[in-house]
C-alpha positions as a printed NumPy array, in Angstrom:
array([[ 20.162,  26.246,  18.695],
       [ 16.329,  26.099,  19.12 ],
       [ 15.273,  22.25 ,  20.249],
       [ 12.005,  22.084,  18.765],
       [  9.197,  20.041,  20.265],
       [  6.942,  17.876,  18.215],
       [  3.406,  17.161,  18.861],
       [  3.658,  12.968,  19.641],
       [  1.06 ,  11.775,  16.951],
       [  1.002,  13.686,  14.316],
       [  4.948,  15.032,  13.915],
       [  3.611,  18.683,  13.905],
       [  5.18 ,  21.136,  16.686],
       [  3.483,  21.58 ,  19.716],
       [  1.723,  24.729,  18.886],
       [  1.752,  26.415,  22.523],
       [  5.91 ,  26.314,  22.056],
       [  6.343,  27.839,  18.647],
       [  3.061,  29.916,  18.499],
       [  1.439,  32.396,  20.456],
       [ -1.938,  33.579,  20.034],
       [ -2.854,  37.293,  19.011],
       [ -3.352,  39.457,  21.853],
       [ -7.141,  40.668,  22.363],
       [ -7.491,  44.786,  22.116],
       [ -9.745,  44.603,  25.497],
       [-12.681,  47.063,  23.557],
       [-15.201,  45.878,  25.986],
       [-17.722,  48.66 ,  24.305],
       [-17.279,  47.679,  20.757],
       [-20.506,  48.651,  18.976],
       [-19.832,  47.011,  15.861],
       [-21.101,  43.62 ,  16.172],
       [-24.664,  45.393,  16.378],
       [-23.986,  47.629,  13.089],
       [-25.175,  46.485,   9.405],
       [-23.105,  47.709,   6.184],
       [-25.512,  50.433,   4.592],
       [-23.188,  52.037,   1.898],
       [-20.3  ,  50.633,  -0.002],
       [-17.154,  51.837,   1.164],
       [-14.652,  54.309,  -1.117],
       [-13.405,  51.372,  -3.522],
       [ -9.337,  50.835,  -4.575],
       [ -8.191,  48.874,  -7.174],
       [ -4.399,  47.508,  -6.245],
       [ -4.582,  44.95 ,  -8.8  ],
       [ -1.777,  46.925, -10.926],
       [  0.035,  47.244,  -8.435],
       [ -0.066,  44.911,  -5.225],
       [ -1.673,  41.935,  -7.315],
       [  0.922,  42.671, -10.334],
       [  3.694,  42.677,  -8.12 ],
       [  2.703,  39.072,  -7.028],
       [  2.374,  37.655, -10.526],
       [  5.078,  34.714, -11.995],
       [  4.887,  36.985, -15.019],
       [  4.434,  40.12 , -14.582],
       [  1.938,  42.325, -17.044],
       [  3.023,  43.786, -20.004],
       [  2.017,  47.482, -21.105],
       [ -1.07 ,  45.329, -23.059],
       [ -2.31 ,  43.436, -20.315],
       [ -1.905,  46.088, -17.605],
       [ -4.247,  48.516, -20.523],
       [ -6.695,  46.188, -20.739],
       [ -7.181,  45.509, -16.945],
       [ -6.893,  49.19 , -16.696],
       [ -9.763,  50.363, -19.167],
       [-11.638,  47.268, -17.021],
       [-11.305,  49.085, -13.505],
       [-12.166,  52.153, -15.216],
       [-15.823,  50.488, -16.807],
       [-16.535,  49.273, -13.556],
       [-17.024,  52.51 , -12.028],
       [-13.79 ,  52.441, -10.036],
       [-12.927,  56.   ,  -9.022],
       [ -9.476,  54.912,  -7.559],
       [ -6.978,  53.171,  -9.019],
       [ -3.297,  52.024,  -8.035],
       [ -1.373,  52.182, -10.913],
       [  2.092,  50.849,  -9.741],
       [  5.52 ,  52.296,  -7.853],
       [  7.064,  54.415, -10.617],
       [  9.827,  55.039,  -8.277],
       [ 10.457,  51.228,  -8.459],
       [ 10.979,  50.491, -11.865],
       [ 11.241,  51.998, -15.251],
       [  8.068,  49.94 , -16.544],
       [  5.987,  51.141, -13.703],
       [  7.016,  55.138, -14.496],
       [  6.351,  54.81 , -18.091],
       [  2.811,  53.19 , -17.704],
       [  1.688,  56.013, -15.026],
       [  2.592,  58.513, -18.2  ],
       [  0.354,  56.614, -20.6  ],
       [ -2.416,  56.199, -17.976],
       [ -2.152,  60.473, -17.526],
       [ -1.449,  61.091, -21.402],
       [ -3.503,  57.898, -22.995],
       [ -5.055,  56.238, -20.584],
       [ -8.663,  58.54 , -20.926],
       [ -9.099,  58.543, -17.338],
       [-12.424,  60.419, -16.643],
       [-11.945,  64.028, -14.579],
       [-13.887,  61.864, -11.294],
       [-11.   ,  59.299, -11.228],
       [ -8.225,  59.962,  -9.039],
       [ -4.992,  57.742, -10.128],
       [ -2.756,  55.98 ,  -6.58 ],
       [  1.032,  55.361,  -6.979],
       [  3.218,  53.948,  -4.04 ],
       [  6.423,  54.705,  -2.831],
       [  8.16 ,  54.307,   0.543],
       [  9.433,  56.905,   2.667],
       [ 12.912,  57.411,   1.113],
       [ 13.653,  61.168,  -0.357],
       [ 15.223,  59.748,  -4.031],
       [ 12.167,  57.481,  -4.234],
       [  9.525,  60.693,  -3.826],
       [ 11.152,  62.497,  -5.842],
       [ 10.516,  60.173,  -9.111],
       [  7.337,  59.492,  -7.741],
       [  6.214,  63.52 ,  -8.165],
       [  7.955,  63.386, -11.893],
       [  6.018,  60.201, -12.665],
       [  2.483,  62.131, -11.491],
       [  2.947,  65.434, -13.677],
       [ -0.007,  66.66 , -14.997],
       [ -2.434,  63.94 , -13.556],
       [ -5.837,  65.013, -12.297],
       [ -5.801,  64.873,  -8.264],
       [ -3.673,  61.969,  -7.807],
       [ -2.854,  59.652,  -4.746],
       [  0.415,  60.152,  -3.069],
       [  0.549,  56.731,  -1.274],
       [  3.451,  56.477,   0.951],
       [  4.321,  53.859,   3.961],
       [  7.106,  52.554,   6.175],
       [  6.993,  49.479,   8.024],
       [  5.769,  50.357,  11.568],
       [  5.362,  46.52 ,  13.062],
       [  7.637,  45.37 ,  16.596],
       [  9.169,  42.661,  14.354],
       [ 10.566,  44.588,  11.452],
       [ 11.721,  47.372,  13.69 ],
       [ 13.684,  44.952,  15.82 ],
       [ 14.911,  42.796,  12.994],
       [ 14.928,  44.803,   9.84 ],
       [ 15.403,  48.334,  10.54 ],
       [ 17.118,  48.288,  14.203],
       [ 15.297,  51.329,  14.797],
       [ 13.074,  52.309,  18.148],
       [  9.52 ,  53.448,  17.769],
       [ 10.974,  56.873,  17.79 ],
       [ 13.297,  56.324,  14.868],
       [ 10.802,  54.646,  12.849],
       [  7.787,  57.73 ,  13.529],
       [ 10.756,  60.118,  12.029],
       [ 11.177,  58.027,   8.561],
       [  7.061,  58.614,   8.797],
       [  7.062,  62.331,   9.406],
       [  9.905,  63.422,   7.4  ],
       [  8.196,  61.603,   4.54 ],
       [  5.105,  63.768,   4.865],
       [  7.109,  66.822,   5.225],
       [  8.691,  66.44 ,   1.833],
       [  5.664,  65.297,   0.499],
       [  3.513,  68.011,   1.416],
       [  6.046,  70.772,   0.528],
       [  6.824,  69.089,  -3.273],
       [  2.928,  69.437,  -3.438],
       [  2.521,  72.773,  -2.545],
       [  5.647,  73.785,  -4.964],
       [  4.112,  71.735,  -7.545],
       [  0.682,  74.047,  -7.307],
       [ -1.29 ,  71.438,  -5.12 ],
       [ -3.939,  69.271,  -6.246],
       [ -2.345,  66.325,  -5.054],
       [ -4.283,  63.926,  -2.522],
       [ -2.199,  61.658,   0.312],
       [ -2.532,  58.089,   1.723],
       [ -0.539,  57.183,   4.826],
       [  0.223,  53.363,   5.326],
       [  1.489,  51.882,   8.794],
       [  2.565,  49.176,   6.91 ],
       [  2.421,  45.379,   8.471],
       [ -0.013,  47.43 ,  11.125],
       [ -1.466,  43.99 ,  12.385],
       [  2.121,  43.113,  13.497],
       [  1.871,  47.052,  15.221],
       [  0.737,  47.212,  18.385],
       [ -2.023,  49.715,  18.505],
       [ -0.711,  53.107,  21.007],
       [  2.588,  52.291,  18.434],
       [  0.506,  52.348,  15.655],
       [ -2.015,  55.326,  16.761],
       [  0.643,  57.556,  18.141],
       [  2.938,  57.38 ,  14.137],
       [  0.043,  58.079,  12.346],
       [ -0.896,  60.857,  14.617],
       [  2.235,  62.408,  13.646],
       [  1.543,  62.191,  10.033],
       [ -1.754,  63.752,  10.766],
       [ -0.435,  66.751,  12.012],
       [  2.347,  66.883,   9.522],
       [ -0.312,  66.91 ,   6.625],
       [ -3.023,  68.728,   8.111],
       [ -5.959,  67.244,   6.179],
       [ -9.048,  69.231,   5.577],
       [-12.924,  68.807,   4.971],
       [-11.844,  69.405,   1.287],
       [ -8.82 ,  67.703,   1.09 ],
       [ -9.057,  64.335,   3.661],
       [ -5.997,  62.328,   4.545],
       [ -6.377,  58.591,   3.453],
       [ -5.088,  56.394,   6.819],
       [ -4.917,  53.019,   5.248],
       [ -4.469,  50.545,   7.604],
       [ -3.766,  47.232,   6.269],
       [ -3.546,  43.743,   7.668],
       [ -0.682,  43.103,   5.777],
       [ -0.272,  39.785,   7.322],
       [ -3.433,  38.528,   8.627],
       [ -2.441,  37.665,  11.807],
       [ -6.168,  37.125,  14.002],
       [ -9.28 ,  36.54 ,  13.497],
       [-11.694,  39.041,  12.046],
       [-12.992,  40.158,  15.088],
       [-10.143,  41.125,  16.809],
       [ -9.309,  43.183,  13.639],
       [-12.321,  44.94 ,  13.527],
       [-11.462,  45.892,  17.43 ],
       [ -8.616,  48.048,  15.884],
       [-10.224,  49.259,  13.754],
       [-12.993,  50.985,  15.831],
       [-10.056,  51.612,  18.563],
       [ -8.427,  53.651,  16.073],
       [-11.59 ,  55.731,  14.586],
       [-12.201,  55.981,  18.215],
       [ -8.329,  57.798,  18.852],
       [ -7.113,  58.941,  15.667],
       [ -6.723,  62.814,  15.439],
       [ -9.138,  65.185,  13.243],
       [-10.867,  62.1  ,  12.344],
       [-13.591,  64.211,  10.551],
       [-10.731,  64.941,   7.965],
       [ -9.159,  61.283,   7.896],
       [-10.432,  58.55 ,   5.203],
       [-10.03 ,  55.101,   7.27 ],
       [ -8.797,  52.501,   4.717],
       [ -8.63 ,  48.932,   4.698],
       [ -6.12 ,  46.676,   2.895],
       [ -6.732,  43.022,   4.157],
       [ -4.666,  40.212,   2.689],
       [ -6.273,  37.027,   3.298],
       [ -3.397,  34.598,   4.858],
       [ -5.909,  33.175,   7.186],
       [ -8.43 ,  32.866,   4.37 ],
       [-10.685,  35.214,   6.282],
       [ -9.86 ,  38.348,   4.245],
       [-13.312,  38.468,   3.443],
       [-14.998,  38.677,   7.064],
       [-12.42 ,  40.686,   8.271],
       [-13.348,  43.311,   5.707],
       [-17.087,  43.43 ,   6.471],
       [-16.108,  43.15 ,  10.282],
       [-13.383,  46.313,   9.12 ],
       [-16.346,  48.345,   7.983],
       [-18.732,  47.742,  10.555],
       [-15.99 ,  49.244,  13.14 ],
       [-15.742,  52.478,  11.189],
       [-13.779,  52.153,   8.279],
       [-14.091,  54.305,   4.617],
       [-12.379,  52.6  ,   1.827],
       [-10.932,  49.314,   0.847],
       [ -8.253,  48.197,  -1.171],
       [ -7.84 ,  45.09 ,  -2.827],
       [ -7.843,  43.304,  -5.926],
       [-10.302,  41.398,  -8.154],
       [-10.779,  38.094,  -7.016],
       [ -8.229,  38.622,  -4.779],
       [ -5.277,  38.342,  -6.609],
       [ -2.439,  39.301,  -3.894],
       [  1.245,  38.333,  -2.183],
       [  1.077,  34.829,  -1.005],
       [ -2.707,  33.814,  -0.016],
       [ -3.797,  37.144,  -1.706],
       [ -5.323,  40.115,  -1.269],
       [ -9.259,  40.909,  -0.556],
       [-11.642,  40.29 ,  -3.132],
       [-13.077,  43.118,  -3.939],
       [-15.663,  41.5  ,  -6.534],
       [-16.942,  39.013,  -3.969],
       [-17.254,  42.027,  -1.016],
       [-19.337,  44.248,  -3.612],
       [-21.469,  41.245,  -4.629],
       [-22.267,  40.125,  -0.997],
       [-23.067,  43.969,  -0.483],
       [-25.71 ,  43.527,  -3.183],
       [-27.348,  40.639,  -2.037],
       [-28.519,  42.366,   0.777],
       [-29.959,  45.164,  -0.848],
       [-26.851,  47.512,  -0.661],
       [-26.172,  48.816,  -4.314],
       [-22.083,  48.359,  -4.258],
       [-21.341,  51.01 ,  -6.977],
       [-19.654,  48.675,  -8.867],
       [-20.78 ,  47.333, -12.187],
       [-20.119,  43.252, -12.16 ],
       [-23.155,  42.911, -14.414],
       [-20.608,  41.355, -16.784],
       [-19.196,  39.109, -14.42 ],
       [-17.911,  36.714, -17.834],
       [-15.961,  39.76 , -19.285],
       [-14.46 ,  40.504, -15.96 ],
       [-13.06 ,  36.913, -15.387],
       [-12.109,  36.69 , -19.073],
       [ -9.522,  40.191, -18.79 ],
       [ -8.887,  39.261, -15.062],
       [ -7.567,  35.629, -16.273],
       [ -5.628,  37.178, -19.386],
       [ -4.25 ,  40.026, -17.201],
       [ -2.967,  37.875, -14.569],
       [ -2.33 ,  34.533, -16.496],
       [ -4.354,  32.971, -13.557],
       [ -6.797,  30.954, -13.218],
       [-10.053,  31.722, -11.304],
       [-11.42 ,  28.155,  -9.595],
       [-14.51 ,  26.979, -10.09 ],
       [-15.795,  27.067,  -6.715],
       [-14.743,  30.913,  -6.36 ],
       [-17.701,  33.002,  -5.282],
       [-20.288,  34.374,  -7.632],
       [-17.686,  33.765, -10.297],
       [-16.492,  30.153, -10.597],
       [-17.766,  27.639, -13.137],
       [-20.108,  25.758, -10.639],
       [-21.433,  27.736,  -8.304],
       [-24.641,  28.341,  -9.697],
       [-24.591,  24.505, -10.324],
       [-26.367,  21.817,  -8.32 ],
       [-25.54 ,  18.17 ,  -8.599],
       [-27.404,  17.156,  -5.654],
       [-30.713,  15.449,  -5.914],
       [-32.407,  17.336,  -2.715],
       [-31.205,  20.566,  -3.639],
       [-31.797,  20.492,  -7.648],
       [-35.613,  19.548,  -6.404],
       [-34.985,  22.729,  -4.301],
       [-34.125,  25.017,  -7.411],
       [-36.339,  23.453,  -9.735],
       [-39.625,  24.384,  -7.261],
       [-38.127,  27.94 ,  -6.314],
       [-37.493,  28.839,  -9.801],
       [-41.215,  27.821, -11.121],
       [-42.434,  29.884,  -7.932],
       [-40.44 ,  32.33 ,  -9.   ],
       [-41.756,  33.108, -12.401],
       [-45.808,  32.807, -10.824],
       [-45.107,  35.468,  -8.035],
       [-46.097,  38.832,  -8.809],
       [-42.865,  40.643,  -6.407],
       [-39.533,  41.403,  -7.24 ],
       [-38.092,  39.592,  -4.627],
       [-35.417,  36.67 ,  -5.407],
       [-36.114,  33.825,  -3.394],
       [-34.831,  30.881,  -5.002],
       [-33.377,  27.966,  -2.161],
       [-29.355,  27.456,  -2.522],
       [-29.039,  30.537,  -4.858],
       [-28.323,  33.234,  -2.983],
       [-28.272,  35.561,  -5.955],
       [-30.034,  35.469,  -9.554],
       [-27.349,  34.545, -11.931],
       [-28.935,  36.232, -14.651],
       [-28.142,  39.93 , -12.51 ],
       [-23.923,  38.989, -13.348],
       [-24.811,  37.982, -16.755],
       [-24.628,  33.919, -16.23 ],
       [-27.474,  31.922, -17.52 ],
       [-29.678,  29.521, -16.637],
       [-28.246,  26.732, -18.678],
       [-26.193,  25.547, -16.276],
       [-27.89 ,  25.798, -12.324],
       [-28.171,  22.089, -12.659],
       [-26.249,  19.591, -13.813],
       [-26.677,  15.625, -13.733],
       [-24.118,  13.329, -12.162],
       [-25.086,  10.203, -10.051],
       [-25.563,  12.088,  -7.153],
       [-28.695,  14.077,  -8.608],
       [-32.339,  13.246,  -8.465],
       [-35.681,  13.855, -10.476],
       [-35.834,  17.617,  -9.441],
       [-32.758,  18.242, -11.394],
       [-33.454,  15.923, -14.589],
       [-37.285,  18.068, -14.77 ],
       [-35.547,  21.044, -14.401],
       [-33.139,  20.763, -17.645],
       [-35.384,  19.166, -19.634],
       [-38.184,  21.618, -19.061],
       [-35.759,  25.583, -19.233],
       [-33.44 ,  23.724, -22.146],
       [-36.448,  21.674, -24.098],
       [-39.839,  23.029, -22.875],
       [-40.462,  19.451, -21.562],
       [-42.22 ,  19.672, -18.646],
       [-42.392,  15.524, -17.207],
       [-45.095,  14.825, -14.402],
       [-43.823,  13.713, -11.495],
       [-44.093,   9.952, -11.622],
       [-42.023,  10.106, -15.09 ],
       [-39.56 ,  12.11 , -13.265],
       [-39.167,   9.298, -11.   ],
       [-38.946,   6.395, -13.657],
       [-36.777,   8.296, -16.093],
       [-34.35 ,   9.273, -12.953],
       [-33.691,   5.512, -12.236],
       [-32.345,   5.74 , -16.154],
       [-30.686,   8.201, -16.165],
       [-29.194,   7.017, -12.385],
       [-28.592,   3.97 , -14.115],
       [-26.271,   5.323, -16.539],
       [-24.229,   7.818, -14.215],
       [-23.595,   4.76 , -12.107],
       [-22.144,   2.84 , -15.207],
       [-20.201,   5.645, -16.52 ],
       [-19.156,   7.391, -13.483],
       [-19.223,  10.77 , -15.404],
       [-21.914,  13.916, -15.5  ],
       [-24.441,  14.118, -18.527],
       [-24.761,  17.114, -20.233],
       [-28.296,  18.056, -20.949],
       [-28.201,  17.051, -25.096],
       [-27.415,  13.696, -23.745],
       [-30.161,  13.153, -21.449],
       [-32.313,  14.613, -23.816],
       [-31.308,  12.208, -26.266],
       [-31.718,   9.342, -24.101],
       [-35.317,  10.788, -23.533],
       [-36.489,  10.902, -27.143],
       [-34.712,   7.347, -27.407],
       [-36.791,   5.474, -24.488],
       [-40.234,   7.044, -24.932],
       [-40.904,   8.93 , -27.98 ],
       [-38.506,   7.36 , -30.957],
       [-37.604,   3.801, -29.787],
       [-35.725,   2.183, -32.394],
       [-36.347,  -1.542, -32.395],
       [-39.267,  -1.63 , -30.409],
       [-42.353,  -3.843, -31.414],
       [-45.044,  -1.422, -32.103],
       [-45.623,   1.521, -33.881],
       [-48.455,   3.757, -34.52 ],
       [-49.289,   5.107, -38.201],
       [-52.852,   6.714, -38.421],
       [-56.174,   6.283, -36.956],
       [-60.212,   7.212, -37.598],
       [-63.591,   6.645, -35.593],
       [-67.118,   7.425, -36.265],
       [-69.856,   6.9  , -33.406],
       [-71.026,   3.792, -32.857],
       [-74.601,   3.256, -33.967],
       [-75.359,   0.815, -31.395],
       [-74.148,   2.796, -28.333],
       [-74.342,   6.236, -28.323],
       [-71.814,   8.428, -26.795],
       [-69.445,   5.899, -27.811],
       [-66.916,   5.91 , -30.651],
       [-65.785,   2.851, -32.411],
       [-62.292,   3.413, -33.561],
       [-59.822,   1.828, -36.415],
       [-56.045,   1.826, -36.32 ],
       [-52.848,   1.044, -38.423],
       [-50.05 ,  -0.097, -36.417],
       [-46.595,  -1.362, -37.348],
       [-45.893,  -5.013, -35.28 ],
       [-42.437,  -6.222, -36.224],
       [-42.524,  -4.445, -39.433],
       [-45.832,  -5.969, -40.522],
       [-48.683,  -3.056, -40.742],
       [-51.844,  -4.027, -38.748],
       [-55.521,  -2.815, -38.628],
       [-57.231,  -2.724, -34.664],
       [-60.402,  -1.949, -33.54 ],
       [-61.929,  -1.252, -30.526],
       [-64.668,   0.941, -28.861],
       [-64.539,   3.426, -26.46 ],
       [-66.165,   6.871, -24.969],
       [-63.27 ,   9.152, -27.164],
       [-60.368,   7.712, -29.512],
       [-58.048,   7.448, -26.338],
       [-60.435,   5.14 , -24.887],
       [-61.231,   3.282, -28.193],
       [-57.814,   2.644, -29.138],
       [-56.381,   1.472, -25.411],
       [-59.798,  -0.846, -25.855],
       [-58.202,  -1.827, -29.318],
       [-54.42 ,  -2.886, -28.38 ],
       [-55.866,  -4.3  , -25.132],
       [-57.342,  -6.596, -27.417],
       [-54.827,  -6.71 , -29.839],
       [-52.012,  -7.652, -26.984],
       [-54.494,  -9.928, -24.671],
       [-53.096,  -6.909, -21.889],
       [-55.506,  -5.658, -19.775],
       [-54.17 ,  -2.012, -20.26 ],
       [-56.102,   1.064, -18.649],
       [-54.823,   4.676, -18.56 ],
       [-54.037,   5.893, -14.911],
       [-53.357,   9.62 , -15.812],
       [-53.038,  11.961, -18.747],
       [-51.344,  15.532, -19.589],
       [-50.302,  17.453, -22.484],
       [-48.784,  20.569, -23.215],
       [-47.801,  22.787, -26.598],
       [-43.717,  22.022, -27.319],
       [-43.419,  24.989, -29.795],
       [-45.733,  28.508, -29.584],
       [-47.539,  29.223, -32.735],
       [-50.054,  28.027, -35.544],
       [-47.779,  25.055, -36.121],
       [-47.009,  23.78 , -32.407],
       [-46.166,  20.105, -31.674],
       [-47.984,  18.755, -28.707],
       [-46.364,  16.397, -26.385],
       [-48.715,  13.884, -24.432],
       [-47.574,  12.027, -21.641],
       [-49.457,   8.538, -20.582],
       [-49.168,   6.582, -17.303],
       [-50.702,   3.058, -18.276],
       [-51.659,   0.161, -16.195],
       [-50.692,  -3.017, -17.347],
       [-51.981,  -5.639, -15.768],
       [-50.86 ,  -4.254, -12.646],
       [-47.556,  -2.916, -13.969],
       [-47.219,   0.964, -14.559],
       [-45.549,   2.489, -17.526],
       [-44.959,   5.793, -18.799],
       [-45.442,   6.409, -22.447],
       [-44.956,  10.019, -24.52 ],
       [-45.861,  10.344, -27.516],
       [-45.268,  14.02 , -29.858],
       [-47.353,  15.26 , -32.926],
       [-49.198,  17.868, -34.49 ],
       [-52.331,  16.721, -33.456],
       [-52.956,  16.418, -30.436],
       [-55.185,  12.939, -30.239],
       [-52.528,  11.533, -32.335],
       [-50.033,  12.702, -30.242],
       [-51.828,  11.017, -27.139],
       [-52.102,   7.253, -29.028],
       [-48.499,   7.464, -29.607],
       [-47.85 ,   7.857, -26.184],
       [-50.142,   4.587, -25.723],
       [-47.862,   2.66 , -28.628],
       [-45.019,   4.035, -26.36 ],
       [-46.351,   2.853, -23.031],
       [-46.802,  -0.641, -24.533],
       [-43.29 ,  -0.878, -25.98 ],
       [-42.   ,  -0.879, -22.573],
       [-44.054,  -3.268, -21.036],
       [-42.06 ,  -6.179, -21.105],
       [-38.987,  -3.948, -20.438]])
C-alpha cells in the first residue's frame, strides 16, 4: 500500500512525492520563440468525431447534418466525420456525408480507426466512393500505456504501427488509390521523443508519401502534460528528425487539460507544424479539445487572414450550442455574451473616446482601447460594448445614450447624471439596461412630472429703449397656474433667464450652452443642454423641441426645476 503524504496546511499531497515534473527536450537551438505565425495552418474539424464522442448525448443524424453543412460554410476543407468501424451510427452517417452530404470536390472527408485488421476493413467499406478521403489511423505509443495497457515493448508496439500501414496502403492501392493517410502516435506527450520519432519513422517508410500525395503525422498532446513551450520543443525536434519531411504534413491535436491548449498551439506552429485539429470552441474529452474558432480569430487580429469564415460568429454559436447541447460561457473568447462588454467606469471612458476617434480617422486601422477586435467584423453589434452596473462611470452612461439615442451629454452632465444613475445601481444592486437609463434621463431633465415649472410659449420684439436688446414675454405653468414673465436681454436666452431670475428672486446666469439635431431631416428635434448658475449652485437643464430657441428655454425651465433638488 502507497502511504501518501499530505502537505501540513492545506490537506493537499506534497506535490514533489506524487508528481514529477515534465522532463525538458534540451533544444538549446530552438528558433521558434523568434518566429511569427504568417499563414493559417491546414485546418481539421474533429468536432464529429473527437468532440461528439465526449458529449452526455451524443448527436443525432440531425444535429451531426447541421454542424456538418456548418464546417462545410466555413471554408473547412477537412473534416472528421466519425469511426465507422466503431459503431453502426458512425458508418451510416459517413454514407450520407459521401451520397447526401454535397461535399464540394476541394473537401477531403477524415474517419478514424485504430490499428486492428477487422476495424480497417469496415473503415475502407464505410469510405466507398468518397472524393480523396482521410485514412486516420493510431495506436497508443506512450511509456505508460505500453507498460500498463498493452504489456508490449517499444518493439511490439512499432509492429501494431507498421502492420497497420501495410494493410492500409495495399487496401488502397486494390481499391484504385485516391485515398490520403494520417498517422497518430497517440498520447505522444506521454511518448518520449527517440520512442516517438523512431515509430513514426517506420510508418514513413511503410507509406512512402510523395510531393503529390503527403503523409499527415499528427501528433497530438493527447493529455497535456507541460507547458507550451516544452511542447513546441517537440515539435521542432521532430520536423527537425522526421524522415522525408518534405512529403510529411506535421499535425497538431492539442487537448487543453492544462487550459493552455491555446498557447501550446501557436507555440506548435511556430516550431514547424502544418495543420491542426480541434473542435469549435473547443468542445473535447475532459477539459476539451483546441479551439479552433478562438486560434483563427487571434490569427486575424494580427493581420493573418485565417481562411475561415467566423463572420457569423451568432450562427456559429447558435448550431454549435444545438449540436452539442452545450453551453458556450459568457466570458469565452470572441464569442461569449460579455466580452465585448465593459462595466468598468475607466475602461467604458476608454471605449467611448476610442470609438469617437475611430469614426474621425481617415485609416482603416482598428484601434479601439480594451477591444482587441471590431465586433462588428463577427457580426456582434454595438449595442452592447457597454453596459451599466455600479461599477461603471460617465464614459459608459455617454456612450449608450449617444450610439442607442443620438444623445450626445457634455461632460459636466455626464458627471451629474452618473451620480444618478450610481445612485440607483447602489440601491438596486443590479445592471441597467440602456431603455432604463434612458428613461430615467427623459424623467429628470426633459419630462419631469411633478415639478414646479413649466414652459408653454414665448415672443420678443427689440426693445425701443436699448438697442441690440430684446425684451421678451413668456407663459409658464407654476403649480398648475399659467403665468406671464418678462424680462430683457441681448437674445431670448438672455431675456428669458433675465425673466425667471426675476420671477424666482434667483440670481440665475447660464455657464455654458450646446445643442445638437436628435433626428436628420426637415423635421429634426433639437436637444439643448444648459449648465445654470444658481446663486452659486450649478444645474444641468435639457430641454427638446422643434425649434431650436424653444428648445433652449426649456432647458432653462428644466435647470430651475432642479434647483432646490
Amino acid at each position: 500500500m502507497i502511504k501518501q503524504v499530505y502537505h501540513p496546511q492545506n490537506g493537499m499531497p506534497a506535490a514533489g512525492v506524487k508528481y514529477q515534473a515534465y522532463p525538458q527536450v534540451g533544444l538549446s537551438d530552438r528558433t521558434w520563440p523568434s518566429k511569427q505565425i504568417e499563414k493559417p495552418p491546414i485546418w481539421c474539424s474533429v468536432d464529429l468525431r473527437d468532440g461528439n464522442q465526449a458529449l452526455i448525448n451524443p448527436m443525432g443524424h440531425d444535429r451531426k447534418a447541421r454542424m456538418f453543412q456548418l464546417l462545410l460554410d466555413m471554408g473547412f476543407k477537412e473534416i472528421e466525420i466519425g469511426f465507422p468501424s466503431a459503431s453502426q451510427t458512425d458508418f451510416d452517417f459517413a454514407r450520407w456525408c459521401i451520397e447526401e452530404g454535397g461535399v464540394p470536390d476541394d473537401v477531403s472527408l477524415q474517419v478514424l480507426v485504430q490499428c486492428r485488421p477487422e476495424l480497417i476493413t469496415r473503415t475502407f467499406e464505410s469510405l466507398e466512393g468518397a472524393n480523396k478521403p482521410i485514412v486516420h489511423f493510431y495506436n497508443s505509443t506512450s511509456e505508460l500505456q505500453r507498460r500498463v495497457v498493452f504489456g508490449k515493448d517499444v518493439q511490439g508496439i512499432k509492429q501494431i504501427a507498421v502492420d497497420a500501414a501495410k494493410m492500409i496502403r495495399d487496401m488502397a492501392e486494390k481499391a484504385g488509390g485516391g485515398y490520403r493517410f494520417e498517422y497518430s502516435p497517440e498520447s505522444f506527450t506521454g511518448t518520449e521523443l527517440d520512442v516517438a520519432l523512431e515509430i513514426s519513422n517506420a510508418v514513413i517508410e511503410v507509406m512512402q508519401p510523395t510531393a503529390d500525395n503527403k503523409l499527415i503525422l499528427n501528433l497530438p498532446a493527447t493529455v497535456e502534460m507541460s507547458t507550451p513551450n516544452i511542447y513546441a520543443d517537440q515539435i521542432e525536434w521532430m520536423c527537425r528528425n522526421i524522415e522525408n519531411r518534405e512529403n510529411v504534413i506535421v499535425s497538431l491535436h492539442p487537448h487543453n487539460d492544462r487550459g493552455t491548449g491555446i498557447a501550446a498551439t501557436e507555440m506548435g506552429l511556430l516550431a514547424g507544424a502544418d495543420r491542426v485539429e480541434g473542435t469549435l470552441f473547443g468542445n473535447g474529452e475532459r477539459t476539451g479539445n483546441v479551439d479552433i474558432v478562438t486560434l483563427a480569430l487571434n490569427m486575424f487580429t494580427q493581420g493573418v487572414d485565417p481562411k475561415l469564415d467566423c463572420s457569423d460568429i451568432e450562427r456559429i454559436k447558435a448550431v454549435y450550442e444545438y449540436s452539442n447541447e452545450l453551453k458556450i460561457p459568457e466570458r469565452h473568447p470572441y464569442v461569449g455574451e460579455l466580452v465585448y462588454t465593459a462595466f468598468s467606469g475607466s475602461h467604458q471612458d476608454a471605449i467611448n473616446k476610442g470609438m469617437k476617434a475611430i469614426k474621425t480617422a481617415n485609416k482603416p486601422l482598428w484601434e479601439v482601447p480594451y477591444l482587441p477586435i471590431d465586433p462588428q467584423d463577427v457580426g456582434r453589434t454595438y449595442e452592447a460594448i457597454i453596459r451599466i452596473n455600479s461599477q461603471s462611470g460617465k464614459g459608459g452612461i455617454a456612450y449608450i445614450m449617444a450610439e442607442d439615442y443620438g444623445i450626445n451629454l457634455p461632460r459636466k452632465l455626464q458627471v451629474e447624471f452618473r451620480e444618478e444613475i450610481q445612485r440607483i445601481t447602489d440601491e438596486e444592486g443590479v445592471e441597467l439596461p440602456p431603455k432604463r437609463i434612458y428613461e430615467r434621463f427623459m424623467e429628470r431633465y426633459v419630462e419631469q412630472p411633478g415639478a414646479r415649472l413649466k414652459f408653454l410659449d414665448h415672443h420678443s420684439h427689440t426693445d425701443p429703449n436699448r438697442p441690440g436688446y430684446r425684451i421678451v414675454a413668456a407663459e409658464i405653468i407654476d403649480n398648475g397656474e399659467k403665468k406671464r414673465i418678462e424680462g430683457k436681454g441681448s437674445g431670448p436666452v438672455a431675456g428669458f433667464v433675465d425673466a425667471l431670475s426675476k420671477y424666482l428672486g434667483i440670481d440665475l446666469s447660464v455657464n455654458d450652452y450646446s445643442e445638437h439635431s436628435l433626428q436628420h431631416g426637415s423635421d429634426a428635434s433639437a436637444i439643448c443642454y444648459m449648465e445654470i448658475d444658481a446663486a452659486g449652485k450649478t444645474v444641468h437643464g435639457v430641454g427638446i423641441n422643434a425649434n431650436i430657441v424653444a428648445a433652449s428655454l426649456e432647458a432653462i425651465v428644466s435647470a430651475a426645476n432642479l434647483i432646490g433638488r
